[in-house]
């Protein structure tokens, strides 16, 4: 029930490998997820990983609602994903611009697998099992990277394609992941 401070790149807690969750349905997990949702929505993010608010657990949330300002933008169902496992479906790589709440105001061109399968648990321990592509696949890969201490700049192939959003996209309003 609180908007939490998001750690920014340079904080070594973002570089840790997070611990699996074993206690599903607990009050502590429920409270963590309330804070994560409040924080993500307050900052207009597309996703958030628990380590970004200083909680070293393998918990991510993500979701992109239909936005009337961007009717063509892809939507992603609001998802809680715990102890996720991602597998690429093929070798197809796609590059696209990403942002992150831990690097406010910046964007980078990041290669990701286009098609992935992911599994994990929701907050009650129920299985989530999806095959996704494109933007959905990108957001999942970005969020799960946070659980292994990886921030998107570490994956940029051409560092000249990294910079301030206002300079790269002067006319757009973009979401952070
Ligand atoms: Ni991020």
Coordinates of N, CA and C and ligand atoms in Angstrom, one line a residue:
X1 N 0.8 -1.2 0.0 CA 0.0 0.0 0.0 C 0.9 1.2 0.0
X2 N 1.9 1.1 -0.8 CA 2.8 2.3 -0.8 C 3.6 2.3 -2.1
X3 N 3.8 3.5 -2.6 CA 4.7 3.6 -3.7 C 6.1 3.6 -3.2
X4 N 6.9 2.6 -3.7 CA 8.3 2.4 -3.1 C 9.3 3.1 -4.0
X5 N 10.4 3.4 -3.5 CA 11.5 4.0 -4.2 C 12.1 2.9 -5.1
X6 N 12.3 3.3 -6.4 CA 12.9 2.3 -7.4 C 14.4 2.6 -7.4
X7 N 15.2 1.5 -7.2 CA 16.6 1.6 -7.2 C 17.1 1.9 -8.6
X8 N 18.1 2.7 -8.7 CA 18.6 3.1 -10.0 C 20.0 2.4 -10.3
X9 N 20.3 2.3 -11.6 CA 21.5 1.7 -12.1 C 22.7 2.3 -11.3
X10 N 23.6 1.4 -10.8 CA 24.7 1.9 -10.0 C 24.5 1.3 -8.6
X11 N 23.3 1.1 -8.2 CA 23.0 0.4 -6.9 C 23.3 -1.1 -7.1
X12 N 24.2 -1.6 -6.2 CA 24.7 -3.0 -6.4 C 23.6 -4.0 -6.2
X13 N 22.5 -3.6 -5.5 CA 21.4 -4.5 -5.3 C 20.7 -4.9 -6.6
X14 N 20.9 -4.1 -7.6 CA 20.3 -4.5 -8.9 C 21.2 -5.5 -9.6
X15 N 22.3 -5.8 -9.1 CA 23.2 -6.8 -9.8 C 23.2 -8.2 -9.1
X16 N 22.3 -8.4 -8.1 CA 22.3 -9.6 -7.4 C 21.4 -10.6 -8.2
X17 N 21.7 -11.9 -7.9 CA 20.8 -13.0 -8.4 C 19.7 -13.2 -7.3
X18 N 18.5 -13.1 -7.7 CA 17.4 -13.1 -6.7 C 17.0 -14.5 -6.3
X19 N 16.4 -14.7 -5.1 CA 16.1 -16.0 -4.5 C 14.7 -16.4 -4.9
X20 N 14.5 -17.7 -5.1 CA 13.2 -18.2 -5.4 C 12.2 -18.0 -4.3
X21 N 10.9 -17.9 -4.6 CA 9.9 -17.8 -3.6 C 9.4 -19.2 -3.3
X22 N 9.2 -19.5 -2.0 CA 8.7 -20.8 -1.7 C 7.3 -20.7 -0.9
X23 N 7.0 -19.5 -0.4 CA 5.9 -19.3 0.4 C 4.8 -18.6 -0.4
X24 N 3.9 -19.3 -1.1 CA 2.9 -18.7 -1.9 C 1.7 -18.4 -1.0
X25 N 1.0 -17.3 -1.4 CA -0.3 -17.0 -0.6 C 0.0 -16.4 0.7
X26 N 1.2 -16.0 1.0 CA 1.5 -15.4 2.3 C 1.1 -13.9 2.3
X27 N 1.0 -13.4 3.6 CA 0.7 -11.9 3.7 C 1.8 -11.1 3.2
X28 N 3.1 -11.6 3.4 CA 4.2 -10.8 3.0 C 4.3 -10.7 1.5
X29 N 4.0 -11.8 0.8 CA 4.0 -11.8 -0.7 C 2.9 -10.9 -1.2
X30 N 1.7 -11.0 -0.6 CA 0.6 -10.2 -1.0 C 0.9 -8.7 -0.8
X31 N 1.5 -8.3 0.3 CA 1.9 -6.9 0.5 C 3.0 -6.5 -0.5
X32 N 3.9 -7.3 -0.8 CA 4.9 -7.0 -1.8 C 4.3 -6.7 -3.1
X33 N 3.3 -7.5 -3.5 CA 2.7 -7.3 -4.8 C 1.9 -6.0 -4.9
X34 N 1.2 -5.7 -3.8 CA 0.5 -4.4 -3.7 C 1.4 -3.3 -3.9
X35 N 2.6 -3.3 -3.2 CA 3.6 -2.2 -3.4 C 4.1 -2.2 -4.8
X36 N 4.4 -3.3 -5.4 CA 4.9 -3.4 -6.7 C 3.9 -2.8 -7.7
X37 N 2.6 -3.2 -7.6 CA 1.6 -2.6 -8.5 C 1.5 -1.1 -8.4
X38 N 1.4 -0.7 -7.1 CA 1.3 0.8 -6.8 C 2.4 1.5 -7.4
X39 N 3.6 1.0 -7.3 CA 4.8 1.7 -7.8 C 4.9 1.7 -9.3
X40 N 4.6 0.5 -9.9 CA 4.6 0.5 -11.4 C 3.6 1.4 -12.0
X41 N 2.4 1.4 -11.4 CA 1.3 2.3 -12.0 C 1.6 3.8 -11.8
X42 N 2.1 4.1 -10.6 CA 2.5 5.5 -10.3 C 3.5 6.0 -11.3
X43 N 4.4 5.2 -11.7 CA 5.5 5.6 -12.6 C 5.2 5.3 -14.0
X44 N 4.0 4.8 -14.3 CA 3.6 4.5 -15.7 C 4.5 3.5 -16.3
X45 N 4.9 2.5 -15.6 CA 5.8 1.5 -16.1 C 5.0 0.3 -16.8
X46 N 5.7 -0.4 -17.6 CA 5.1 -1.6 -18.3 C 5.4 -2.9 -17.4
X47 N 6.4 -2.7 -16.5 CA 6.8 -3.9 -15.7 C 7.7 -3.5 -14.6
X48 N 7.8 -4.4 -13.6 CA 8.7 -4.1 -12.5 C 9.1 -5.4 -11.8
X49 N 10.3 -5.5 -11.4 CA 10.8 -6.7 -10.8 C 11.1 -6.4 -9.3
X50 N 10.9 -7.3 -8.4 CA 11.0 -7.1 -7.0 C 12.4 -6.5 -6.6
X51 N 13.5 -7.0 -7.2 CA 14.8 -6.4 -6.9 C 14.9 -4.9 -7.1
X52 N 14.1 -4.4 -8.0 CA 14.1 -2.9 -8.3 C 13.6 -2.1 -7.1
X53 N 12.8 -2.8 -6.2 CA 12.4 -2.0 -5.0 C 13.2 -2.6 -3.8
X54 N 14.3 -3.3 -4.0 CA 15.2 -3.8 -3.0 C 14.8 -5.1 -2.3
X55 N 13.9 -5.8 -3.0 CA 13.4 -7.1 -2.4 C 14.0 -8.2 -3.3
X56 N 14.9 -9.0 -2.8 CA 15.7 -9.9 -3.6 C 15.0 -11.3 -3.8
X57 N 13.8 -11.2 -4.4 CA 13.0 -12.4 -4.7 C 12.7 -12.4 -6.2
X58 N 12.4 -13.7 -6.7 CA 12.2 -13.9 -8.1 C 10.7 -13.7 -8.4
X59 N 10.3 -12.4 -8.3 CA 8.9 -11.9 -8.5 C 9.0 -10.8 -9.5
X60 N 8.2 -10.9 -10.6 CA 8.0 -9.7 -11.5 C 6.5 -9.5 -11.8
X61 N 6.2 -8.3 -12.1 CA 4.9 -8.0 -12.6 C 5.0 -7.2 -13.9
X62 N 4.0 -7.3 -14.8 CA 4.0 -6.6 -16.0 C 2.6 -6.5 -16.6
X63 N 2.4 -5.6 -17.5 CA 1.1 -5.5 -18.1 C 1.0 -4.1 -18.8
X64 N 0.4 -4.2 -20.0 CA 0.2 -2.9 -20.7 C -1.3 -2.9 -21.2
X65 N -2.0 -1.9 -20.7 CA -3.4 -1.7 -21.0 C -3.6 -1.0 -22.3
X66 N -4.8 -1.2 -22.8 CA -5.2 -0.4 -24.0 C -5.1 1.0 -23.7
X67 N -4.5 1.8 -24.6 CA -4.3 3.2 -24.3 C -4.9 4.0 -25.5
X68 N -5.9 4.9 -25.2 CA -6.6 5.5 -26.3 C -5.7 6.5 -27.0
X69 N -4.6 6.9 -26.4 CA -3.6 7.8 -27.1 C -2.8 7.0 -28.1
X70 N -2.7 5.7 -27.9 CA -1.9 4.8 -28.8 C -2.7 3.6 -29.1
X71 N -3.7 3.7 -29.9 CA -4.6 2.6 -30.1 C -4.0 1.4 -30.8
X72 N -2.8 1.6 -31.4 CA -2.2 0.5 -32.1 C -1.2 -0.2 -31.2
X73 N -0.9 0.3 -30.0 CA 0.1 -0.3 -29.1 C -0.5 -1.7 -28.7
X74 N 0.5 -2.6 -28.7 CA 0.1 -4.0 -28.2 C -0.3 -4.0 -26.7
X75 N -1.3 -4.8 -26.4 CA -1.6 -4.9 -25.0 C -1.0 -6.2 -24.4
X76 N -0.7 -6.2 -23.1 CA -0.2 -7.4 -22.4 C -1.0 -7.5 -21.2
X77 N -1.6 -8.7 -20.9 CA -2.4 -8.9 -19.7 C -1.6 -8.6 -18.5
X78 N -2.3 -8.0 -17.5 CA -1.6 -7.7 -16.2 C -1.2 -9.1 -15.6
X79 N 0.0 -9.3 -15.3 CA 0.5 -10.6 -14.9 C 1.5 -10.5 -13.7
X80 N 1.3 -11.4 -12.8 CA 2.2 -11.6 -11.7 C 2.9 -12.9 -12.0
X81 N 4.3 -12.9 -12.1 CA 5.0 -14.1 -12.5 C 6.1 -14.3 -11.5
X82 N 6.1 -15.5 -10.8 CA 7.0 -15.8 -9.8 C 7.8 -17.0 -10.2
X83 N 9.1 -17.0 -9.8 CA 10.0 -18.1 -10.2 C 10.0 -18.5 -11.7
X84 N 10.1 -17.5 -12.5 CA 9.9 -17.7 -14.0 C 11.0 -18.5 -14.6
X85 N 10.7 -19.2 -15.6 CA 11.6 -19.9 -16.5 C 11.3 -19.5 -17.9
X86 N 12.2 -19.0 -18.7 CA 12.0 -18.6 -20.1 C 12.8 -19.5 -21.0
X87 N 12.2 -19.9 -22.1 CA 13.0 -20.6 -23.1 C 12.7 -20.0 -24.5
X88 N 13.7 -19.8 -25.3 CA 13.5 -19.3 -26.6 C 12.9 -20.4 -27.5
X89 N 12.1 -20.0 -28.4 CA 11.4 -21.0 -29.3 C 12.3 -21.3 -30.6
X90 N 13.0 -20.3 -30.9 CA 13.9 -20.4 -32.1 C 15.0 -19.4 -32.0
X91 N 15.8 -19.2 -33.0 CA 16.9 -18.3 -32.9 C 16.6 -16.9 -33.4
X92 N 15.4 -16.6 -33.7 CA 15.1 -15.3 -34.2 C 15.2 -14.2 -33.2
X93 N 16.0 -13.2 -33.6 CA 16.3 -12.0 -32.7 C 15.7 -10.8 -33.3
X94 N 15.2 -9.9 -32.4 CA 14.6 -8.7 -32.9 C 15.2 -7.6 -32.0
X95 N 15.5 -6.4 -32.7 CA 16.0 -5.3 -31.9 C 14.9 -4.3 -31.7
X96 N 14.7 -3.7 -30.5 CA 13.7 -2.6 -30.3 C 14.2 -1.8 -29.2
X97 N 13.6 -0.6 -29.1 CA 13.9 0.3 -28.0 C 13.3 -0.1 -26.7
X98 N 14.1 0.0 -25.6 CA 13.6 -0.3 -24.3 C 13.9 0.8 -23.3
X99 N 13.1 0.9 -22.3 CA 13.4 1.8 -21.2 C 13.3 1.0 -19.9
X100 N 13.6 1.6 -18.8 CA 13.6 0.8 -17.5 C 13.4 1.9 -16.4
X101 N 12.6 1.5 -15.4 CA 12.3 2.4 -14.3 C 13.6 2.7 -13.5
X102 N 14.6 1.8 -13.6 CA 15.9 1.9 -12.9 C 16.9 2.8 -13.7
X103 N 16.5 3.2 -14.9 CA 17.3 4.2 -15.7 C 16.3 5.2 -16.3
X104 N 15.8 6.0 -15.4 CA 14.7 7.0 -15.8 C 15.3 7.9 -16.9
X105 N 14.5 8.1 -17.9 CA 14.8 9.1 -19.0 C 15.7 8.6 -20.1
X106 N 16.1 7.3 -20.0 CA 17.0 6.7 -21.0 C 16.3 5.7 -21.9
X107 N 16.8 5.4 -23.1 CA 16.4 4.4 -24.0 C 17.6 3.7 -24.6
X108 N 17.4 2.4 -24.9 CA 18.5 1.7 -25.6 C 17.9 0.7 -26.6
X109 N 18.6 0.5 -27.7 CA 18.1 -0.5 -28.7 C 18.7 -1.9 -28.3
X110 N 17.8 -2.8 -27.9 CA 18.2 -4.0 -27.3 C 17.7 -5.2 -28.1
X111 N 18.6 -6.2 -28.4 CA 18.2 -7.4 -29.0 C 17.6 -8.4 -28.1
X112 N 16.5 -9.0 -28.5 CA 15.8 -10.0 -27.7 C 15.3 -11.1 -28.6
X113 N 15.1 -12.3 -28.0 CA 14.4 -13.4 -28.8 C 13.0 -12.9 -29.1
X114 N 12.6 -13.2 -30.4 CA 11.3 -12.7 -30.8 C 10.2 -13.7 -30.2
X115 N 10.5 -14.9 -30.1 CA 9.4 -15.9 -29.7 C 9.9 -16.7 -28.5
X116 N 9.2 -16.7 -27.4 CA 9.6 -17.4 -26.2 C 8.4 -18.1 -25.6
X117 N 8.8 -19.1 -24.8 CA 7.8 -19.8 -23.9 C 8.2 -19.5 -22.5
X118 N 7.2 -19.1 -21.7 CA 7.6 -18.9 -20.3 C 6.6 -19.6 -19.3
X119 N 7.2 -20.1 -18.2 CA 6.4 -20.7 -17.2 C 6.7 -20.0 -15.8
X120 N 5.8 -20.1 -14.9 CA 6.0 -19.6 -13.6 C 4.8 -19.8 -12.8
X121 N 4.7 -19.1 -11.6 CA 3.6 -19.2 -10.7 C 3.0 -17.9 -10.5
X122 N 1.7 -17.8 -10.2 CA 1.1 -16.6 -9.8 C 1.2 -16.5 -8.3
X123 N 0.6 -15.5 -7.7 CA 0.8 -15.2 -6.2 C 0.2 -16.3 -5.4
X124 N -0.7 -17.2 -6.0 CA -1.3 -18.2 -5.2 C -0.7 -19.6 -5.5
X125 N 0.3 -19.6 -6.4 CA 1.0 -20.8 -6.7 C 0.5 -21.5 -7.9
X126 N -0.5 -20.9 -8.6 CA -1.1 -21.5 -9.8 C -0.1 -21.4 -11.0
X127 N 0.0 -22.4 -11.8 CA 0.9 -22.4 -12.9 C 0.5 -21.4 -14.0
X128 N 1.5 -20.6 -14.5 CA 1.3 -19.8 -15.7 C 2.2 -20.4 -16.8
X129 N 1.6 -20.6 -17.9 CA 2.4 -21.3 -19.0 C 1.9 -20.6 -20.3
X130 N 2.8 -19.8 -20.9 CA 2.4 -19.1 -22.1 C 3.5 -19.1 -23.2
X131 N 3.1 -19.0 -24.5 CA 3.9 -18.9 -25.6 C 3.6 -17.5 -26.2
X132 N 4.6 -16.7 -26.3 CA 4.4 -15.3 -26.7 C 5.4 -14.8 -27.7
X133 N 5.1 -13.7 -28.3 CA 6.0 -13.1 -29.3 C 6.1 -11.6 -29.2
X134 N 7.1 -11.0 -29.8 CA 7.2 -9.6 -30.0 C 7.3 -8.8 -28.7
X135 N 6.4 -7.8 -28.5 CA 6.5 -6.9 -27.4 C 6.3 -7.7 -26.0
X136 N 5.3 -8.6 -26.0 CA 5.1 -9.4 -24.8 C 6.4 -10.2 -24.4
X137 N 6.9 -10.8 -25.4 CA 8.2 -11.6 -25.2 C 9.3 -10.7 -24.7
X138 N 9.4 -9.5 -25.3 CA 10.4 -8.5 -24.9 C 10.3 -8.1 -23.4
X139 N 9.1 -7.8 -23.1 CA 8.9 -7.3 -21.7 C 9.2 -8.4 -20.7
X140 N 8.8 -9.6 -21.0 CA 9.1 -10.8 -20.1 C 10.6 -11.0 -19.9
X141 N 11.3 -10.9 -21.1 CA 12.7 -11.1 -21.0 C 13.4 -10.0 -20.2
X142 N 12.9 -8.8 -20.4 CA 13.5 -7.6 -19.7 C 13.3 -7.8 -18.2
X143 N 12.1 -8.1 -17.8 CA 11.8 -8.2 -16.4 C 12.5 -9.4 -15.7
X144 N 12.6 -10.5 -16.4 CA 13.3 -11.7 -15.8 C 14.8 -11.5 -15.8
X145 N 15.3 -10.7 -16.7 CA 16.8 -10.3 -16.6 C 17.1 -9.6 -15.2
X146 N 16.1 -8.8 -14.7 CA 16.4 -8.2 -13.4 C 16.6 -9.2 -12.3
X147 N 16.0 -10.4 -12.5 CA 16.2 -11.4 -11.4 C 17.5 -12.0 -11.4
X148 N 18.3 -11.8 -12.5 CA 19.6 -12.3 -12.6 C 20.7 -11.2 -12.6
X149 N 20.2 -10.0 -12.2 CA 21.2 -8.9 -12.1 C 21.6 -8.3 -13.4
X150 N 20.7 -8.5 -14.4 CA 21.1 -7.9 -15.8 C 20.2 -6.7 -16.1
X151 N 20.8 -5.6 -16.4 CA 20.1 -4.4 -16.8 C 20.2 -4.3 -18.3
X152 N 19.2 -3.7 -19.0 CA 19.2 -3.7 -20.5 C 20.5 -3.1 -21.1
X153 N 21.2 -2.1 -20.6 CA 22.4 -1.6 -21.2 C 23.4 -2.7 -21.4
X154 N 23.4 -3.7 -20.6 CA 24.4 -4.8 -20.7 C 24.2 -5.6 -22.0
X155 N 23.0 -5.5 -22.6 CA 22.7 -6.3 -23.8 C 22.7 -5.4 -25.0
X156 N 23.0 -4.2 -24.9 CA 23.0 -3.3 -26.1 C 24.2 -3.7 -27.0
X157 N 24.0 -3.9 -28.3 CA 25.1 -4.3 -29.1 C 25.9 -3.1 -29.7
X158 N 25.1 -2.0 -29.9 CA 25.7 -0.8 -30.5 C 25.5 0.3 -29.5
X159 N 26.5 0.7 -28.7 CA 26.3 1.6 -27.6 C 25.9 3.0 -28.1
X160 N 26.1 3.3 -29.4 CA 25.7 4.6 -29.9 C 24.1 4.7 -30.0
X161 N 23.5 3.5 -29.8 CA 22.0 3.4 -29.8 C 21.5 3.4 -28.4
X162 N 22.0 4.3 -27.6 CA 21.6 4.4 -26.1 C 21.7 5.9 -25.8
X163 N 20.6 6.4 -25.2 CA 20.7 7.8 -24.9 C 19.4 8.3 -24.2
X164 N 19.3 9.6 -24.1 CA 18.2 10.2 -23.4 C 16.9 10.2 -24.3
X165 N 15.8 9.7 -23.7 CA 14.6 9.6 -24.5 C 14.2 10.9 -25.2
X166 N 14.3 12.0 -24.5 CA 13.9 13.3 -25.1 C 14.8 13.7 -26.3
X167 N 16.0 13.2 -26.3 CA 16.8 13.5 -27.5 C 16.6 12.5 -28.6
X168 N 16.3 11.2 -28.2 CA 16.1 10.2 -29.2 C 14.7 10.3 -29.9
X169 N 13.7 10.6 -29.0 CA 12.3 10.6 -29.5 C 11.7 11.9 -29.0
X170 N 12.0 13.0 -29.6 CA 11.6 14.3 -29.1 C 10.0 14.5 -29.0
X171 N 9.3 13.8 -29.9 CA 7.9 14.0 -29.9 C 7.0 13.0 -29.3
X172 N 7.6 12.0 -28.6 CA 6.9 10.9 -28.1 C 6.9 10.8 -26.5
X173 N 5.8 10.2 -26.0 CA 5.8 9.8 -24.6 C 5.8 8.3 -24.6
X174 N 6.8 7.8 -23.9 CA 7.0 6.3 -23.9 C 7.0 5.8 -22.5
X175 N 6.6 4.5 -22.4 CA 6.6 3.9 -21.1 C 7.9 3.3 -20.7
X176 N 8.2 3.2 -19.4 CA 9.4 2.5 -19.0 C 9.0 1.1 -18.6
X177 N 10.0 0.2 -18.6 CA 9.9 -1.2 -18.2 C 10.7 -1.3 -17.0
Ligands
LIG1 NI1 13.6 -2.7 -16.0

